[in-house]
mmCIF file of C-alpha atoms in Angstrom:
data_model
loop_
_atom_site.group_PDB
_atom_site.id
_atom_site.type_symbol
_atom_site.label_atom_id
_atom_site.label_comp_id
_atom_site.label_asym_id
_atom_site.label_seq_id
_atom_site.Cartn_x
_atom_site.Cartn_y
_atom_site.Cartn_z
ATOM 1 C CA MET C 1 -3.848 14.418 36.305
ATOM 2 C CA LYS C 2 -1.003 12.109 37.235
ATOM 3 C CA LYS C 3 -0.556 11.181 40.848
ATOM 4 C CA LYS C 4 2.496 9.649 42.415
ATOM 5 C CA ILE C 5 2.434 7.176 45.253
ATOM 6 C CA ILE C 6 5.642 6.815 47.241
ATOM 7 C CA ILE C 7 5.887 3.802 49.489
ATOM 8 C CA TYR C 8 8.939 3.224 51.632
ATOM 9 C CA LEU C 9 9.628 -0.461 51.985
ATOM 10 C CA GLU C 10 11.989 -2.246 54.308
ATOM 11 C CA ASP C 11 12.826 -5.966 54.294
ATOM 12 C CA LEU C 12 10.302 -6.748 51.572
ATOM 13 C CA THR C 13 10.460 -10.274 50.158
ATOM 14 C CA ALA C 14 10.408 -10.824 46.398
ATOM 15 C CA SER C 15 6.909 -12.319 46.540
ATOM 16 C CA GLN C 16 5.629 -9.353 48.567
ATOM 17 C CA GLU C 17 7.177 -6.969 46.038
ATOM 18 C CA VAL C 18 5.399 -8.761 43.157
ATOM 19 C CA LEU C 19 2.116 -8.667 45.072
ATOM 20 C CA LEU C 20 2.504 -4.950 45.741
ATOM 21 C CA GLN C 21 3.224 -4.242 42.070
ATOM 22 C CA LYS C 22 0.096 -6.171 41.000
ATOM 23 C CA LEU C 23 -1.970 -4.297 43.567
ATOM 24 C CA LEU C 24 -0.711 -0.925 42.348
ATOM 25 C CA GLN C 25 -1.323 -1.904 38.722
ATOM 26 C CA SER C 26 -4.918 -2.768 39.582
ATOM 27 C CA PHE C 27 -5.345 0.847 40.708
ATOM 28 C CA CYS C 28 -4.021 2.050 37.328
ATOM 29 C CA VAL C 29 -0.718 3.330 38.682
ATOM 30 C CA GLU C 30 1.202 4.034 35.468
ATOM 31 C CA GLN C 31 4.754 3.988 36.737
ATOM 32 C CA ILE C 32 6.092 1.786 39.470
ATOM 33 C CA GLU C 33 9.590 2.282 40.770
ATOM 34 C CA VAL C 34 10.984 0.079 43.488
ATOM 35 C CA LEU C 35 13.939 1.784 45.069
ATOM 36 C CA GLU C 36 16.316 -0.241 47.124
ATOM 37 C CA ASP C 37 17.950 1.379 50.133
ATOM 38 C CA THR C 38 15.422 4.199 50.315
ATOM 39 C CA THR C 39 17.080 5.455 53.476
ATOM 40 C CA SER C 40 20.124 6.686 51.527
ATOM 41 C CA THR C 41 18.526 7.981 48.310
ATOM 42 C CA LEU C 42 15.492 10.176 47.812
ATOM 43 C CA LEU C 43 14.139 10.113 44.249
ATOM 44 C CA VAL C 44 11.475 12.621 43.248
ATOM 45 C CA GLY C 45 10.754 13.077 39.567
ATOM 46 C CA ASP C 46 14.061 13.712 37.821
ATOM 47 C CA LEU C 47 15.714 14.810 41.081
ATOM 48 C CA GLN C 48 17.871 12.291 42.953
ATOM 49 C CA ILE C 49 19.273 13.106 46.394
ATOM 50 C CA ASP C 50 21.987 10.724 47.585
ATOM 51 C CA VAL C 51 22.175 11.249 51.333
ATOM 52 C CA GLU C 52 25.253 9.108 51.994
ATOM 53 C CA ARG C 53 27.359 10.810 49.330
ATOM 54 C CA ARG C 54 25.639 14.174 49.812
ATOM 55 C CA GLN C 55 25.167 14.495 46.053
ATOM 56 C CA VAL C 56 22.232 15.772 44.031
ATOM 57 C CA TRP C 57 21.458 14.823 40.451
ATOM 58 C CA ARG C 58 18.850 16.418 38.199
ATOM 59 C CA ALA C 59 17.984 14.802 34.878
ATOM 60 C CA GLY C 60 21.210 12.795 35.137
ATOM 61 C CA ASN C 61 23.433 15.821 35.768
ATOM 62 C CA LEU C 62 25.397 16.254 38.984
ATOM 63 C CA ILE C 63 24.580 19.524 40.741
ATOM 64 C CA GLU C 64 27.306 20.940 42.974
ATOM 65 C CA LEU C 65 25.831 22.135 46.276
ATOM 66 C CA THR C 66 27.377 23.560 49.406
ATOM 67 C CA SER C 67 26.805 21.639 52.600
ATOM 68 C CA MET C 68 24.166 24.144 53.727
ATOM 69 C CA GLU C 69 22.366 24.067 50.363
ATOM 70 C CA PHE C 70 22.268 20.267 50.494
ATOM 71 C CA ASP C 71 20.821 20.325 54.021
ATOM 72 C CA ILE C 72 18.124 22.829 53.041
ATOM 73 C CA LEU C 73 17.171 20.826 49.954
ATOM 74 C CA TYR C 74 17.020 17.559 51.875
ATOM 75 C CA LEU C 75 14.858 19.109 54.603
ATOM 76 C CA LEU C 76 12.364 20.504 52.089
ATOM 77 C CA ALA C 77 12.364 17.433 49.801
ATOM 78 C CA HIS C 78 11.850 15.096 52.744
ATOM 79 C CA HIS C 79 8.610 17.008 53.510
ATOM 80 C CA PRO C 80 7.136 17.885 50.069
ATOM 81 C CA GLY C 81 4.409 20.507 50.187
ATOM 82 C CA GLN C 82 5.111 21.455 53.803
ATOM 83 C CA VAL C 83 5.907 25.139 54.277
ATOM 84 C CA PHE C 84 8.984 26.016 56.353
ATOM 85 C CA SER C 85 9.746 29.542 57.508
ATOM 86 C CA ALA C 86 13.312 30.846 57.165
ATOM 87 C CA ARG C 87 13.674 30.589 60.947
ATOM 88 C CA GLN C 88 12.498 26.941 60.940
ATOM 89 C CA ILE C 89 14.971 26.082 58.182
ATOM 90 C CA TYR C 90 17.748 27.819 60.084
ATOM 91 C CA GLU C 91 16.925 25.996 63.299
ATOM 92 C CA ALA C 92 16.789 22.648 61.493
ATOM 93 C CA VAL C 93 19.963 22.886 59.416
ATOM 94 C CA ALA C 94 22.127 25.829 60.465
ATOM 95 C CA ALA C 95 21.633 26.620 64.132
ATOM 96 C CA ASP C 96 25.079 25.237 65.029
ATOM 97 C CA SER C 97 26.837 27.045 62.184
ATOM 98 C CA PHE C 98 28.791 30.205 62.901
ATOM 99 C CA ASP C 99 28.604 31.188 59.217
ATOM 100 C CA ALA C 100 24.839 31.520 58.934
ATOM 101 C CA SER C 101 21.989 33.492 60.408
ATOM 102 C CA TRP C 102 18.305 32.822 59.872
ATOM 103 C CA THR C 103 18.046 36.014 57.806
ATOM 104 C CA GLY C 104 20.580 34.570 55.328
ATOM 105 C CA ILE C 105 18.382 31.581 54.532
ATOM 106 C CA SER C 106 16.585 33.439 51.720
ATOM 107 C CA SER C 107 19.936 34.048 50.030
ATOM 108 C CA MET C 108 20.814 30.341 50.268
ATOM 109 C CA VAL C 109 17.395 29.360 48.892
ATOM 110 C CA TYR C 110 17.940 31.776 45.985
ATOM 111 C CA LYS C 111 21.301 30.163 45.161
ATOM 112 C CA LEU C 112 19.787 26.709 45.502
ATOM 113 C CA ARG C 113 16.968 27.595 43.075
ATOM 114 C CA ARG C 114 19.485 28.859 40.522
ATOM 115 C CA LYS C 115 21.337 25.553 40.668
ATOM 116 C CA LEU C 116 18.251 23.310 40.605
ATOM 117 C CA GLY C 117 16.182 25.229 38.097
ATOM 118 C CA ALA C 118 12.707 26.703 38.420
ATOM 119 C CA GLY C 119 9.766 25.060 40.070
ATOM 120 C CA ILE C 120 11.472 22.888 42.704
ATOM 121 C CA ILE C 121 11.343 25.276 45.659
ATOM 122 C CA GLU C 122 8.432 27.693 45.819
ATOM 123 C CA THR C 123 7.984 30.748 48.011
ATOM 124 C CA VAL C 124 4.780 30.905 50.010
ATOM 125 C CA ARG C 125 4.504 34.651 50.458
ATOM 126 C CA GLY C 126 4.622 35.702 54.094
ATOM 127 C CA HIS C 127 5.210 32.161 55.320
ATOM 128 C CA GLY C 128 8.332 30.562 53.869
ATOM 129 C CA TYR C 129 9.334 27.911 51.367
ATOM 130 C CA LYS C 130 8.112 24.516 50.198
ATOM 131 C CA PHE C 131 9.406 21.743 47.990
ATOM 132 C CA VAL C 132 7.372 20.884 44.911
ATOM 133 C CA ALA C 133 8.184 17.618 43.152
ATOM 134 C CA PRO C 134 9.446 18.231 39.611
ATOM 135 C CA GLY C 135 6.570 18.117 37.155
ATOM 136 C CA THR C 136 3.855 18.666 39.780
ATOM 137 C CA SER C 137 2.161 21.626 41.348
ATOM 138 C CA LEU C 138 1.084 21.799 44.966
ATOM 139 C CA LYS C 139 -1.280 24.705 45.512
#
């Protein structure tokens, strides 16, 4: 089973980066990606979330999202595997919006799933929703 290690690095020197790559290789980590400016881009599997431009790409294709859909995706993707209730999602991303109610979150998640494809956002029956990295399964 493949495992992914995500390490957020700030102000890393070139020699420290090389040392880190050698260390990870010694633990048989198959794929090493060093992302610069990790504060503005979240990369998980084939899903890329550009926070500054508020754009989402999947397998190299731009996915058009509404502002609310983007906020929901970013919240969930920033906390993979963590379950959020509809009310928690509403309070985190839509509480100041006059166009949304917490009961409408399920409709927005449905639309988001249709745009992203299956397997990215899972329903945890009776509890809420969680983000699952593309190509993995969190049970």
